[in-house]
Coordinates of C-alpha atoms in Angstrom, one line a residue:
X1 CA 122.1 119.2 121.0
X2 CA 124.7 117.1 122.8
X3 CA 123.4 118.2 126.2
X4 CA 120.2 116.2 125.4
X5 CA 122.0 112.8 125.3
X6 CA 120.2 111.8 128.5
X7 CA 116.9 112.1 126.6
X8 CA 117.7 108.9 124.6
X9 CA 118.3 106.9 127.8
X10 CA 115.1 108.3 129.4
X11 CA 113.0 107.5 126.3
X12 CA 114.5 103.9 126.3
X13 CA 113.8 103.5 130.0
X14 CA 110.2 104.8 129.6
X15 CA 109.4 102.5 126.7
X16 CA 111.0 99.5 128.4
X17 CA 108.9 100.1 131.6
X18 CA 105.7 100.6 129.5
X19 CA 106.1 97.3 127.5
X20 CA 107.4 95.4 130.5
X21 CA 104.2 96.3 132.4
X22 CA 102.0 95.6 129.3
X23 CA 103.6 92.2 128.6
X24 CA 104.4 90.8 132.0
X25 CA 101.8 92.4 134.3
X26 CA 98.7 93.6 132.4
X27 CA 98.6 91.0 129.6
X28 CA 96.8 87.7 130.3
X29 CA 99.5 85.2 129.2
X30 CA 97.0 82.5 128.4
X31 CA 94.9 84.7 126.1
X32 CA 96.2 83.1 122.9
X33 CA 93.8 83.0 120.0
X34 CA 93.3 83.6 116.3
X35 CA 96.6 83.5 114.4
X36 CA 98.5 83.3 117.7
X37 CA 96.2 80.4 118.8
X38 CA 97.0 78.5 115.6
X39 CA 100.7 78.9 116.2
X40 CA 100.3 77.8 119.8
X41 CA 98.1 74.8 118.9
X42 CA 100.8 73.6 116.5
X43 CA 103.5 74.1 119.1
X44 CA 101.5 72.3 121.8
X45 CA 100.7 69.3 119.5
X46 CA 104.3 69.1 118.3
X47 CA 105.5 68.9 121.9
X48 CA 102.8 66.4 122.7
X49 CA 103.9 64.2 119.9
X50 CA 107.4 64.0 121.4
X51 CA 108.6 66.3 118.6
X52 CA 107.7 63.6 116.0
X53 CA 105.0 65.2 114.0
X54 CA 104.1 68.7 112.9
X55 CA 100.9 67.6 111.2
X56 CA 97.5 68.6 112.8
X57 CA 96.3 66.0 115.2
X58 CA 92.5 65.8 114.8
X59 CA 91.1 64.5 118.1
X60 CA 87.8 63.5 116.5
X61 CA 89.4 61.4 113.7
X62 CA 87.7 58.2 115.1
X63 CA 84.2 59.7 114.6
X64 CA 85.2 61.6 111.4
X65 CA 87.8 59.6 109.5
X66 CA 87.1 61.6 106.3
X67 CA 87.8 64.8 108.1
X68 CA 84.6 66.5 106.9
X69 CA 84.0 68.3 110.2
X70 CA 87.4 69.7 110.9
X71 CA 87.2 72.8 113.2
X72 CA 89.0 75.0 110.8
X73 CA 88.7 75.9 107.1
X74 CA 90.8 77.9 104.5
X75 CA 93.1 79.6 104.9
X76 CA 93.9 78.0 108.3
X77 CA 94.2 74.4 107.2
X78 CA 95.2 72.3 104.2
X79 CA 96.2 68.8 103.1
X80 CA 99.5 67.5 101.7
X81 CA 100.9 64.0 101.4
X82 CA 97.9 62.4 103.0
X83 CA 98.0 64.5 106.2
X84 CA 96.3 67.6 107.4
X85 CA 98.3 70.7 108.3
X86 CA 97.7 74.0 110.0
X87 CA 99.0 76.7 107.7
X88 CA 101.9 78.1 109.8
X89 CA 105.4 76.9 109.1
X90 CA 107.3 75.8 112.2
X91 CA 110.2 78.2 112.0
X92 CA 108.8 80.8 114.5
X93 CA 107.1 78.5 117.1
X94 CA 110.1 76.2 116.9
X95 CA 112.3 79.1 118.0
X96 CA 109.8 80.0 120.8
X97 CA 109.5 76.4 122.1
X98 CA 112.4 76.6 124.6
X99 CA 110.8 79.8 126.1
X100 CA 107.5 77.9 126.5
X101 CA 109.1 74.8 128.0
X102 CA 111.0 76.8 130.5
X103 CA 108.5 79.6 131.4
X104 CA 105.1 78.5 130.1
X105 CA 103.1 81.0 128.1
X106 CA 104.8 84.0 129.8
X107 CA 107.9 82.9 127.9
X108 CA 106.3 84.0 124.6
X109 CA 106.0 87.6 125.9
X110 CA 109.5 87.6 127.3
X111 CA 110.7 86.7 123.8
X112 CA 108.6 89.5 122.3
X113 CA 109.8 92.0 124.9
X114 CA 113.4 91.2 124.1
X115 CA 112.8 91.5 120.4
X116 CA 111.1 94.9 120.9
X117 CA 113.9 96.3 123.0
X118 CA 116.5 95.2 120.6
X119 CA 114.6 96.9 117.8
X120 CA 114.8 100.1 119.7
X121 CA 118.5 99.8 120.2
X122 CA 119.0 99.1 116.5
X123 CA 116.8 102.1 115.6
X124 CA 119.0 104.3 117.8
X125 CA 122.1 102.9 116.0
X126 CA 120.5 103.5 112.6
X127 CA 119.5 107.0 113.7
X128 CA 123.1 107.9 114.5
X129 CA 124.2 106.6 111.1
X130 CA 121.8 109.1 109.5
X131 CA 123.2 112.0 111.6
X132 CA 120.3 112.2 114.0
X133 CA 120.8 114.2 117.2
X134 CA 119.9 112.8 120.6
X135 CA 116.6 114.6 120.4
X136 CA 115.8 113.1 117.1
X137 CA 116.8 109.6 118.4
X138 CA 114.4 110.1 121.3
X139 CA 111.6 111.1 119.0
X140 CA 112.2 108.1 116.9
X141 CA 112.1 105.7 119.9
X142 CA 108.9 107.3 121.2
X143 CA 107.1 107.2 117.9
X144 CA 108.1 103.6 117.4
X145 CA 106.6 102.8 120.8
X146 CA 103.3 104.7 121.1
X147 CA 102.9 106.7 117.9
X148 CA 101.7 103.6 116.0
X149 CA 99.5 100.7 116.8
X150 CA 101.8 98.1 115.3
X151 CA 104.1 97.7 118.4
X152 CA 101.0 96.2 120.1
X153 CA 101.6 93.1 118.1
X154 CA 104.1 92.3 120.9
X155 CA 101.0 91.4 122.9
X156 CA 100.4 88.4 120.6
X157 CA 102.3 85.1 120.2
X158 CA 103.3 85.8 116.7
X159 CA 106.4 86.3 114.5
X160 CA 105.9 90.0 114.1
X161 CA 108.2 91.2 116.8
X162 CA 111.1 89.1 115.6
X163 CA 110.4 89.9 111.9
X164 CA 110.3 93.6 112.8
X165 CA 113.7 93.3 114.5
X166 CA 115.3 91.4 111.6
X167 CA 113.9 93.8 109.0
X168 CA 115.3 96.8 110.9
X169 CA 118.7 95.0 111.4
X170 CA 118.7 94.2 107.7
X171 CA 118.0 97.8 106.8
X172 CA 120.7 98.9 109.2
X173 CA 123.4 96.7 107.5
X174 CA 122.1 97.7 104.1
X175 CA 122.5 101.3 104.9
X176 CA 126.0 100.6 106.2
X177 CA 126.8 98.7 103.0
X178 CA 125.6 101.6 100.8
X179 CA 127.6 104.2 102.8
X180 CA 130.8 102.2 103.5
X181 CA 130.8 99.2 101.1
X182 CA 132.5 96.9 103.5
X183 CA 132.4 93.1 103.2
X184 CA 130.9 92.4 106.6
X185 CA 128.0 94.7 105.9
X186 CA 127.2 93.0 102.7
X187 CA 127.1 89.5 104.3
X188 CA 125.2 90.7 107.4
X189 CA 122.6 92.5 105.3
X190 CA 122.1 89.4 103.1
X191 CA 121.7 87.0 106.1
X192 CA 119.3 89.3 108.0
X193 CA 117.3 90.0 104.8
X194 CA 116.9 86.3 104.2
X195 CA 116.0 85.6 107.8
X196 CA 113.4 88.4 107.8
X197 CA 111.8 86.9 104.6
X198 CA 111.6 83.5 106.3
X199 CA 109.4 85.0 109.0
X200 CA 107.3 87.4 106.9
X201 CA 107.3 87.0 103.1
X202 CA 106.1 90.6 102.5
X203 CA 109.5 91.8 103.7
X204 CA 110.9 90.6 100.5
X205 CA 109.1 93.4 98.8
X206 CA 109.7 95.9 101.6
X207 CA 113.5 95.4 101.5
X208 CA 113.9 94.8 97.8
X209 CA 114.8 98.5 97.0
X210 CA 117.4 98.4 99.7
X211 CA 118.8 95.2 98.3
X212 CA 118.9 96.8 94.8
X213 CA 120.7 99.9 96.2
X214 CA 123.2 97.7 98.0
X215 CA 123.9 95.6 94.9
X216 CA 123.8 98.5 92.4
X217 CA 127.5 99.3 92.2
X218 CA 128.3 95.7 91.5
X219 CA 125.5 95.4 88.9
X220 CA 126.7 98.4 87.1
X221 CA 130.4 97.3 87.0
X222 CA 130.4 93.5 87.7
X223 CA 134.0 93.2 86.5
X224 CA 135.3 95.5 89.2
X225 CA 132.8 94.6 92.0
X226 CA 131.9 90.9 91.4
X227 CA 133.1 90.1 95.0
X228 CA 130.2 92.2 96.4
X229 CA 127.7 90.1 94.5
X230 CA 129.4 87.0 95.7
X231 CA 129.2 88.1 99.4
X232 CA 125.5 89.0 99.0
X233 CA 124.8 85.6 97.5
X234 CA 126.9 83.8 100.2
X235 CA 124.7 85.4 102.9
X236 CA 121.3 85.2 101.3
X237 CA 121.3 81.9 99.4
X238 CA 121.9 79.3 102.2
X239 CA 119.2 80.8 104.4
X240 CA 116.6 81.0 101.6
X241 CA 117.6 77.6 100.2
X242 CA 117.0 76.0 103.7
X243 CA 113.7 77.8 103.9
X244 CA 112.5 76.6 100.5
X245 CA 113.6 73.1 101.2
X246 CA 111.9 72.9 104.6
X247 CA 108.6 74.3 103.2
X248 CA 108.8 71.9 100.2
X249 CA 109.3 68.9 102.5
X250 CA 106.5 69.9 104.9
X251 CA 103.9 71.3 102.6
X252 CA 104.9 70.5 99.0
X253 CA 105.6 74.1 98.0
X254 CA 108.8 76.2 98.5
X255 CA 106.8 79.1 100.0
X256 CA 104.7 76.9 102.3
X257 CA 101.0 76.2 103.0
X258 CA 100.3 79.7 104.2
X259 CA 101.2 81.1 100.8
X260 CA 99.2 78.5 98.9
X261 CA 96.1 79.0 101.1
X262 CA 96.2 82.8 101.0
X263 CA 96.6 83.0 97.2
X264 CA 93.9 80.4 96.7
X265 CA 91.5 82.4 98.9
X266 CA 92.5 85.9 97.6
X267 CA 91.6 85.2 94.0
X268 CA 91.9 87.9 91.3
X269 CA 90.5 91.3 92.2
X270 CA 91.1 93.3 89.1
X271 CA 92.2 96.9 89.1
X272 CA 89.2 98.3 90.9
X273 CA 89.4 95.6 93.6
X274 CA 93.1 96.1 94.1
X275 CA 92.5 99.9 94.4
X276 CA 90.1 99.2 97.2
X277 CA 92.7 97.0 99.0
X278 CA 95.3 99.8 98.7
X279 CA 92.8 102.4 99.9
X280 CA 92.0 100.2 103.0
X281 CA 95.6 99.7 103.8
X282 CA 96.3 103.5 103.7
X283 CA 93.0 105.1 104.7
X284 CA 90.7 102.3 106.0
X285 CA 88.7 103.4 109.0
X286 CA 90.2 102.1 112.1
X287 CA 93.2 100.3 110.5
X288 CA 94.6 102.3 107.6
X289 CA 98.2 103.6 107.9
X290 CA 97.3 107.2 107.5
X291 CA 94.0 107.0 109.3
X292 CA 95.7 105.6 112.4
X293 CA 98.9 107.6 112.3
X294 CA 98.2 110.9 110.3
X295 CA 101.7 112.2 111.2
X296 CA 103.0 109.9 108.5
X297 CA 101.3 112.2 105.9
X298 CA 103.6 114.9 107.0
X299 CA 106.6 112.6 106.2
X300 CA 105.1 112.0 102.8
X301 CA 104.5 115.7 102.2
X302 CA 108.1 116.6 103.2
X303 CA 109.4 115.4 99.9
X304 CA 108.0 118.6 98.4
X305 CA 109.9 120.8 100.9
X306 CA 113.2 122.0 99.3
X307 CA 115.1 122.1 102.5
X308 CA 114.2 118.5 103.3
X309 CA 115.1 117.4 99.7
X310 CA 118.5 119.1 99.9
X311 CA 119.7 116.6 102.6
X312 CA 120.9 114.0 100.2
X313 CA 121.3 111.0 102.6
X314 CA 117.8 111.6 104.1
X315 CA 116.2 111.7 100.6
X316 CA 118.0 108.4 99.8
X317 CA 116.6 107.0 103.0
X318 CA 113.1 108.3 102.1
X319 CA 113.4 106.8 98.6
X320 CA 114.3 103.3 99.9
X321 CA 111.5 103.3 102.4
X322 CA 108.7 104.5 100.1
X323 CA 109.8 102.4 97.2
X324 CA 109.4 99.3 99.4
X325 CA 106.0 100.6 100.5
X326 CA 105.0 101.1 96.8
X327 CA 106.0 97.5 96.0
X328 CA 103.9 96.1 98.8
X329 CA 100.9 98.2 97.8
X330 CA 101.2 97.1 94.2
X331 CA 101.5 93.4 94.9
X332 CA 99.6 92.8 98.1
X333 CA 96.9 90.0 97.7
X334 CA 94.6 91.4 100.3
X335 CA 94.4 94.1 103.0
X336 CA 95.5 91.8 105.8
X337 CA 92.7 93.1 108.0
X338 CA 93.5 93.5 111.7
X339 CA 94.0 96.4 114.1
X340 CA 96.9 97.7 112.0
X341 CA 98.0 97.5 108.3
X342 CA 100.3 94.7 109.1
X343 CA 101.7 94.1 105.5
X344 CA 103.4 97.5 105.9
X345 CA 104.8 96.9 109.4
X346 CA 108.4 96.7 108.2
X347 CA 108.2 100.5 107.5
X348 CA 107.2 101.7 110.9
X349 CA 110.5 102.2 112.8
X350 CA 111.9 103.9 109.7
X351 CA 108.9 106.2 109.3
X352 CA 109.4 107.3 113.0
X353 CA 113.0 108.1 112.2
X354 CA 112.1 110.2 109.2
X355 CA 109.5 112.0 111.2
X356 CA 112.2 112.9 113.8
X357 CA 114.5 114.4 111.1
X358 CA 111.6 116.4 109.7
X359 CA 110.4 117.8 113.0
X360 CA 113.8 119.1 114.0
X361 CA 114.3 120.7 110.6
X362 CA 110.9 122.4 110.9
X363 CA 111.7 123.5 114.5
X364 CA 115.0 125.0 113.3
X365 CA 113.2 126.8 110.5
X366 CA 110.7 128.3 113.0
X367 CA 113.5 129.4 115.3
X368 CA 115.9 130.8 112.7
X369 CA 114.0 131.9 109.7
X370 CA 114.3 135.6 108.8
X371 CA 111.0 135.4 107.0
X372 CA 107.8 135.9 109.1
X373 CA 105.9 133.9 106.6
X374 CA 108.3 130.9 106.8
X375 CA 108.4 131.1 110.5
X376 CA 104.6 131.1 110.8
X377 CA 104.2 128.3 108.3
X378 CA 106.8 126.3 110.3
X379 CA 104.9 126.9 113.5
X380 CA 101.6 125.8 111.9
X381 CA 103.2 122.6 110.7
X382 CA 104.7 122.0 114.2
X383 CA 101.2 122.4 115.8
X384 CA 99.7 120.1 113.1
X385 CA 102.4 117.5 113.9
X386 CA 101.6 117.8 117.6
X387 CA 97.9 117.3 117.0
X388 CA 98.5 114.4 114.6
X389 CA 100.8 112.7 117.1
X390 CA 98.3 113.1 119.9
X391 CA 95.6 111.6 117.7
X392 CA 97.9 108.6 116.9
X393 CA 98.6 108.1 120.6
X394 CA 94.9 108.1 121.3
X395 CA 94.5 105.4 118.6
X396 CA 97.2 103.4 120.2
X397 CA 95.3 103.6 123.6
X398 CA 92.0 102.7 121.9
X399 CA 93.6 99.7 120.3
X400 CA 95.2 98.6 123.5
X401 CA 91.9 98.7 125.3
X402 CA 90.3 96.6 122.5
X403 CA 93.1 94.0 122.8
X404 CA 92.7 93.7 126.5
X405 CA 88.9 93.4 126.3
X406 CA 89.3 90.8 123.6
X407 CA 91.7 88.9 125.8
X408 CA 89.2 88.8 128.7
X409 CA 86.3 87.7 126.4
X410 CA 88.3 84.9 124.8
X411 CA 89.7 83.7 128.1
X412 CA 86.2 83.5 129.6
X413 CA 84.9 81.5 126.6
X414 CA 87.8 79.1 126.6
X415 CA 87.5 78.5 130.4
X416 CA 83.8 77.7 130.0
X417 CA 84.5 75.1 127.3
X418 CA 87.4 73.6 129.3
X419 CA 85.3 73.1 132.4
X420 CA 82.5 71.5 130.4
X421 CA 82.2 67.9 131.5
X422 CA 81.8 66.4 127.9
X423 CA 85.0 65.6 126.0
X424 CA 83.4 66.1 122.5
X425 CA 82.4 69.6 121.4
X426 CA 80.4 70.4 118.3
X427 CA 80.4 73.9 116.9
X428 CA 77.8 74.9 114.3
X429 CA 79.8 77.8 112.8
X430 CA 83.5 78.4 111.9
X431 CA 83.8 81.9 113.3
X432 CA 84.2 81.4 117.1
X433 CA 86.3 78.2 117.0
X434 CA 89.1 80.2 115.5
X435 CA 89.7 81.6 119.0
X436 CA 89.1 78.5 121.0
X437 CA 92.5 76.8 120.6
X438 CA 93.2 76.7 124.3
X439 CA 90.1 74.6 124.9
X440 CA 90.9 72.4 121.8
X441 CA 94.0 71.1 123.6
X442 CA 91.8 68.9 125.8
X443 CA 88.6 68.6 123.8
X444 CA 87.6 66.7 120.6
X445 CA 86.3 69.7 118.5
X446 CA 84.3 69.6 115.3
X447 CA 82.4 72.1 113.2
X448 CA 79.1 70.9 111.6
X449 CA 77.3 73.4 109.4
X450 CA 74.2 71.6 108.2
X451 CA 71.3 69.6 109.7
X452 CA 72.2 66.6 107.5
X453 CA 75.7 66.4 108.7
X454 CA 74.5 66.8 112.3
X455 CA 72.3 63.8 111.9
X456 CA 75.3 61.8 110.4
X457 CA 77.4 62.9 113.4
X458 CA 74.7 61.7 115.8
X459 CA 74.7 58.3 114.2
X460 CA 78.5 58.1 114.2
X461 CA 78.6 59.1 117.8
X462 CA 76.3 56.2 118.7
X463 CA 78.3 53.8 116.5
X464 CA 81.5 54.7 118.3
X465 CA 79.9 54.6 121.7
X466 CA 80.3 58.2 122.4
X467 CA 78.2 58.4 125.6
X468 CA 77.8 62.2 125.6
X469 CA 78.7 65.3 123.7
X470 CA 78.0 69.0 123.7
X471 CA 77.0 71.5 121.1
X472 CA 78.5 75.0 121.7
X473 CA 76.7 78.1 120.2
X474 CA 77.9 81.7 120.8
X475 CA 75.6 83.4 123.3
X476 CA 74.2 86.4 121.3
X477 CA 72.3 87.7 124.3
X478 CA 74.4 87.3 127.4
X479 CA 71.9 89.4 129.5
X480 CA 69.1 86.8 128.9
X481 CA 71.4 83.8 129.0
X482 CA 70.7 82.8 132.5
X483 CA 67.0 82.3 131.7
X484 CA 67.5 79.9 128.8
X485 CA 65.5 76.7 129.4
X486 CA 65.1 75.4 125.8
X487 CA 66.7 75.8 122.4
X488 CA 63.7 77.9 121.3
X489 CA 65.0 80.7 123.5
X490 CA 68.5 80.8 122.1
X491 CA 68.9 83.7 119.7
X492 CA 69.8 82.6 116.2
X493 CA 70.1 79.0 117.1
X494 CA 68.9 76.5 114.4
X495 CA 66.9 74.4 116.8
X496 CA 65.1 72.5 114.1
X497 CA 68.4 70.7 113.4
X498 CA 68.1 68.7 116.6
X499 CA 66.1 65.5 116.9
X500 CA 65.3 66.3 120.6
X501 CA 65.9 68.9 123.3
X502 CA 69.2 68.6 125.1
X503 CA 69.6 67.0 128.5
X504 CA 71.0 70.2 130.0
X505 CA 71.6 73.8 128.9
X506 CA 74.4 76.0 130.3
X507 CA 74.9 79.6 129.5
X508 CA 77.9 81.9 129.5
X509 CA 80.0 83.2 126.6
X510 CA 78.6 80.1 124.9
X511 CA 75.2 78.4 125.2
X512 CA 76.2 74.8 125.7
X513 CA 73.8 72.0 125.0
X514 CA 74.6 68.7 126.7
X515 CA 73.4 65.4 125.1
X516 CA 73.6 61.9 126.6
X517 CA 73.2 59.1 124.1
X518 CA 71.7 55.8 125.1
X519 CA 73.7 52.8 124.0

């Protein structure tokens, strides 16, 4: 197997080229929306305030001092200490701020690319520690690049790439601590574990079994191993204490506003409801872990194969990974709907590594088994793994196309709103404004969802001498949009809310109604 060492380098070069092209050539750097847009809006407003305030700066506060018509609702926004806050803590976008200031929005993707490449290097180092050959290391790198949809989160301005890196580094040092029991590994594991939790709280559950395995000798014999517990506490406690204190200061809760809002919105599902969440995370159409990447089912099934079970360090590795997965499934408050089961994302590089170990063992069984039955069964499993991997790569490509199409649509909508001559934009629904943060940088944006409130806004606009404003409504029929002459022709638009027809109508991704108010 040593003659295949060049494969590791080739797989790294290939994945580097792929993601460099995706992030720095194909990706539209200004296509920042949804969760990414919220992070970006907070960063932009923080910089605009001269780094003085992290609170949400509502541009329409003069017209709406009671903040009834904020452009966002739960879980995106909340109130604490008399101020309004977007839900994301500043730890990630604060780290990304220098990249943005130096390079603009392209800096976000350079940060993501660096984190992704470092994740691959750590994965190779971990693979070597588990006895993986160069071929197995290459398989792990490839599966971690295109065998899952989760790496496509690097195309978003979000903490996933950094959290993914920290989770894997934490697991690496945890594995080293379990195998070697050296002080530096204990401290490094604890620091990286805490830092990963700061970025993504679910990693506390994902890495908890590893933390227990690291601490287990000391917990069993505290008189002999108390220093190990001390080193773990020395690495973990300061980082988590600062995290809790920062969240408490900003949002009044040690876990922050995002935790408060998501728990408040999730509610209590009961056993049947939670079972539905678990099913969607694992088998949900289009986003379930096994539905997107069926090769992972082979990794799960491998625990029943005696030859795989006999490799003690691989079984320990398997146990740590799937114990963390089980904890997340048992305690997740919702399915975290997106294009991948993101609450489980800390597992993905490790699953690819287990798959690499499994495939080579099956290959060796096919080549060396004296039993025709065993050889044929191994060949059948290899062909199944090949088909499952091909299907997973196809899902990766499908998701990539969806992301790029979404980028184009959101960019076009934001550009239309930015070029609109009126400075005040009124949306009549909450869905689409969640993707319009780029336009909100320069426009006073409100959401009004009833005819009564629209009448109140109309009066407030006159009282504050707002000479003109626009109402933006998603264009549900783009093909007929060019022919819209009156509100009666706008599909789904509640035209009876308006006291009169607009002064002008523009169509595009949005139908925009311009109103001029007489003094």
